[in-house]
CSV table of C-alpha atoms in Angstrom, one decimal:
chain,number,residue,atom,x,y,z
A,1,UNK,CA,13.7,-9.3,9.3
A,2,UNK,CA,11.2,-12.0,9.5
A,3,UNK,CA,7.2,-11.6,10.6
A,4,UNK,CA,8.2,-13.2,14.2
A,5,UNK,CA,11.0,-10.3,14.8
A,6,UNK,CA,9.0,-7.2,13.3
A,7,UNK,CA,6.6,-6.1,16.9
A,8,UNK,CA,4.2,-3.6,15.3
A,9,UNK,CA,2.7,-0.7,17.3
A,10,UNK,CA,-0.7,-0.4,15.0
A,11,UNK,CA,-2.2,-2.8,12.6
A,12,UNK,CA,-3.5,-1.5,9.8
A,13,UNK,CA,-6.6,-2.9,7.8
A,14,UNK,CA,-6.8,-1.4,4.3
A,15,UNK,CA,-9.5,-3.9,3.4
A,16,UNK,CA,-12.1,-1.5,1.2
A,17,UNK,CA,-9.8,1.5,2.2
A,18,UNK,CA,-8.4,4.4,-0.4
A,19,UNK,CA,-5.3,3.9,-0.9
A,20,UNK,CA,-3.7,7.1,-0.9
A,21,UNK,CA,-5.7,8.0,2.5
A,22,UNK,CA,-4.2,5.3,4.3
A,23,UNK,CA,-1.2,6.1,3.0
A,24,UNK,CA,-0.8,9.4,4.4
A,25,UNK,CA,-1.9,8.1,7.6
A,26,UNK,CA,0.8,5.7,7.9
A,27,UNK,CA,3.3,7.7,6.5
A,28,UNK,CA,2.6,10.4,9.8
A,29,UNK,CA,2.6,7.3,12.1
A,30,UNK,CA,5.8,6.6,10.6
A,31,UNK,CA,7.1,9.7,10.8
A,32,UNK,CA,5.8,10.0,14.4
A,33,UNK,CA,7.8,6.8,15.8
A,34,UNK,CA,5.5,4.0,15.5
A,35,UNK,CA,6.2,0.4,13.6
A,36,UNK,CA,3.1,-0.2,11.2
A,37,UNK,CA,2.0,-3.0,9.9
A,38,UNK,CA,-0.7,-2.6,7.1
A,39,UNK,CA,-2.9,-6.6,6.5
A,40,UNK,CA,-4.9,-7.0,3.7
A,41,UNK,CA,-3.4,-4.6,1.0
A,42,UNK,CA,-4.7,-7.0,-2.0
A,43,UNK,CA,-7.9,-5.4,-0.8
A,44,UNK,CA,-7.2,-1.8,-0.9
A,45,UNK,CA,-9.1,0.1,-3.4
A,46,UNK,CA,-7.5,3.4,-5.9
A,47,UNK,CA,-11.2,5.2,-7.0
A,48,UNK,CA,-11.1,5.9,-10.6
A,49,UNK,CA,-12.5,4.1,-13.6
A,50,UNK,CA,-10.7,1.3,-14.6
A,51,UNK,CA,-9.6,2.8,-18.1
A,52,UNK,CA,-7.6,5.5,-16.4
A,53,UNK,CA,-6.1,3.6,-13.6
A,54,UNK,CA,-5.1,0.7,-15.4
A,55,UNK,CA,-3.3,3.1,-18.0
A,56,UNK,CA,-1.6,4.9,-15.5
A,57,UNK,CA,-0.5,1.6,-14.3
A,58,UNK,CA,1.0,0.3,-17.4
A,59,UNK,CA,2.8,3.5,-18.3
A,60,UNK,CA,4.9,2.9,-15.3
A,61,UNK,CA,5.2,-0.6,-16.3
A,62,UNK,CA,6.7,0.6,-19.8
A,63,UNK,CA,8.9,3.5,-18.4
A,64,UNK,CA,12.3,2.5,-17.9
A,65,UNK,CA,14.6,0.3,-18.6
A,66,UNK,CA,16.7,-2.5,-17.0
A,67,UNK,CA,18.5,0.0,-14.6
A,68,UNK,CA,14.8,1.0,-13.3
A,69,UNK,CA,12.7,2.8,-12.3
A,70,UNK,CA,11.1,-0.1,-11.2
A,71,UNK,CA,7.5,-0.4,-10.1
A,72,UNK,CA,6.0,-3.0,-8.4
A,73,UNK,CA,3.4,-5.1,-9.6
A,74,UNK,CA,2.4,-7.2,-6.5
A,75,UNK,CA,-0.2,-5.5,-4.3
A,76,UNK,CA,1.6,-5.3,-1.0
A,77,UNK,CA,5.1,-3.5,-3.2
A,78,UNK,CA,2.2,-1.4,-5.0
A,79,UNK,CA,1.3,0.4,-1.2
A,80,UNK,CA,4.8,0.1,-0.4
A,81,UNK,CA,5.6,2.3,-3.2
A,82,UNK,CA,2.3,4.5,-2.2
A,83,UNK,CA,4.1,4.9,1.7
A,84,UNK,CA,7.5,5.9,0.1
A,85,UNK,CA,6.3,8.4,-1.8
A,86,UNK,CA,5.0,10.1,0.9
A,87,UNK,CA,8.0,10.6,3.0
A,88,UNK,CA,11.0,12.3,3.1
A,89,UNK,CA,13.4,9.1,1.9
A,90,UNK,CA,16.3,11.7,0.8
A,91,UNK,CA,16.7,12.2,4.5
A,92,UNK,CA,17.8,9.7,7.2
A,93,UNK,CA,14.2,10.6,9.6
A,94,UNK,CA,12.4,9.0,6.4
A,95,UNK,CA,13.9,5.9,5.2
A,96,UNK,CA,13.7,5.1,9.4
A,97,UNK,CA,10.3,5.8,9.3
A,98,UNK,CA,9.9,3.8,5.4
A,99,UNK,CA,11.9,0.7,7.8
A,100,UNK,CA,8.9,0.8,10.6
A,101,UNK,CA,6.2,0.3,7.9
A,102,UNK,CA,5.6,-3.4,6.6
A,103,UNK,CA,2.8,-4.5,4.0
A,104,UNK,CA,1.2,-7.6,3.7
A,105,UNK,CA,-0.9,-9.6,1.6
A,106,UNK,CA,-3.6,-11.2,4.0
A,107,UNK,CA,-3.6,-11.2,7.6
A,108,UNK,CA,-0.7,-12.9,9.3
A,109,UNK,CA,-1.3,-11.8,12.7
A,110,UNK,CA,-3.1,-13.1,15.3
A,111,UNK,CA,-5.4,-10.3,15.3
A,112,UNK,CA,-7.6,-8.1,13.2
A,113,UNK,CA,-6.2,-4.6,12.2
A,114,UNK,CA,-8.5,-1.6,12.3
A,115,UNK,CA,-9.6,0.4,9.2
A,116,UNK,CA,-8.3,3.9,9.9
A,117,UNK,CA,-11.3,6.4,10.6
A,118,UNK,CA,-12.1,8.4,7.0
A,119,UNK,CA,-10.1,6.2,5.0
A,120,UNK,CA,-13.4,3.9,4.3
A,121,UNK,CA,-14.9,3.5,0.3
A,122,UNK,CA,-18.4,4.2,1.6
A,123,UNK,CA,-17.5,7.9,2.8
A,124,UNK,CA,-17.8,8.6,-1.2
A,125,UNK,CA,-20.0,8.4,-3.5
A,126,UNK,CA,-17.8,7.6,-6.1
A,127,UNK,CA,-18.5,4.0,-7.3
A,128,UNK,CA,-16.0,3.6,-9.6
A,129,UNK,CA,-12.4,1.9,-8.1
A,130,UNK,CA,-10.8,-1.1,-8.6
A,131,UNK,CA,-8.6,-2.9,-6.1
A,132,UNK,CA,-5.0,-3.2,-5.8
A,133,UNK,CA,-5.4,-7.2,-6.3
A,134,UNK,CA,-7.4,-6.9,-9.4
A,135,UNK,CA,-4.3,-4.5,-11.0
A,136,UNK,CA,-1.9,-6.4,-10.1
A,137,UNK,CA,-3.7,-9.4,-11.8
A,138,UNK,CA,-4.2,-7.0,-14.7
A,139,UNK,CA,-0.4,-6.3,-14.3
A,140,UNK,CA,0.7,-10.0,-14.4
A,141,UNK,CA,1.4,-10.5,-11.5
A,142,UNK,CA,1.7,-13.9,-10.1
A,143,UNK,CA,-1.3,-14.7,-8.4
A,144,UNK,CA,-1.0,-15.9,-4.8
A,145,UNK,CA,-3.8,-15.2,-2.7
């Protein structure tokens, strides 16, 4: 399905958004009926220092074999993955809901998506995070935008 067929209900801005907050979020929209589109997931942010994240990161990398698991490197398969895991994709209601959710990197809509209330970096205080874009470079993956 190409960007000109998929009509999405909500447009999602993670720019400077938590990752796993926005996650949940969509995954409920999902759930609920609506087709998501998420822009600007090179931006998203996972809060942690960059020691721990980064080794979480590459011990997924090295788990496995050619049969899988497999686990994306690029920023918009990295949120994906982060949707995915949380909903019910053993049952027909999730891996519907998983099809209504599409991630990309940059904007390729017409219009600006909306950061989702509480999902924001400044509600913490936590300054360390890094952004999905900067582990993915960290990953090697081919950098594109």
């Amino acid at each position: 399905m190409s960007l000109a067929e998929f009509d999405a209900d909500v447009v999602v801005d993670a720019r400077n958004c938590i990752v796993g907050r926005v996650a949940s979020e969509v995954a409920q929209r999902a759930l609920d009926g609506e087709r998501v589109a998420i822009v600007n997931a090179e931006d998203a942010v996972i809060t942690g220092s960059e020691e721990d994240v980064m080794a979480t990161y590459r011990k997924r990398a090295d788990v496995g074999s050619d049969r899988g698991p497999h686990y994306p490197t690029r920023p918009d398969g990295m949120f994906k993955r982060s949707v995915r895991g949380m909903l019910p994709t053993d049952k027909d209601r999730g891996r519907e809901a998983l099809s209504n959710v599409r991630v990309y990197v940059g904007n390729p809509f017409d219009e600006d998506g909306d950061a989702i209330e509480g999902t924001t970096l400044d509600r913490l205080s936590n300054i360390k995070f890094l952004s999905l874009g900067e582990i993915s470079e960290n990953l090697g993956a081919k950098v594109t935008w």
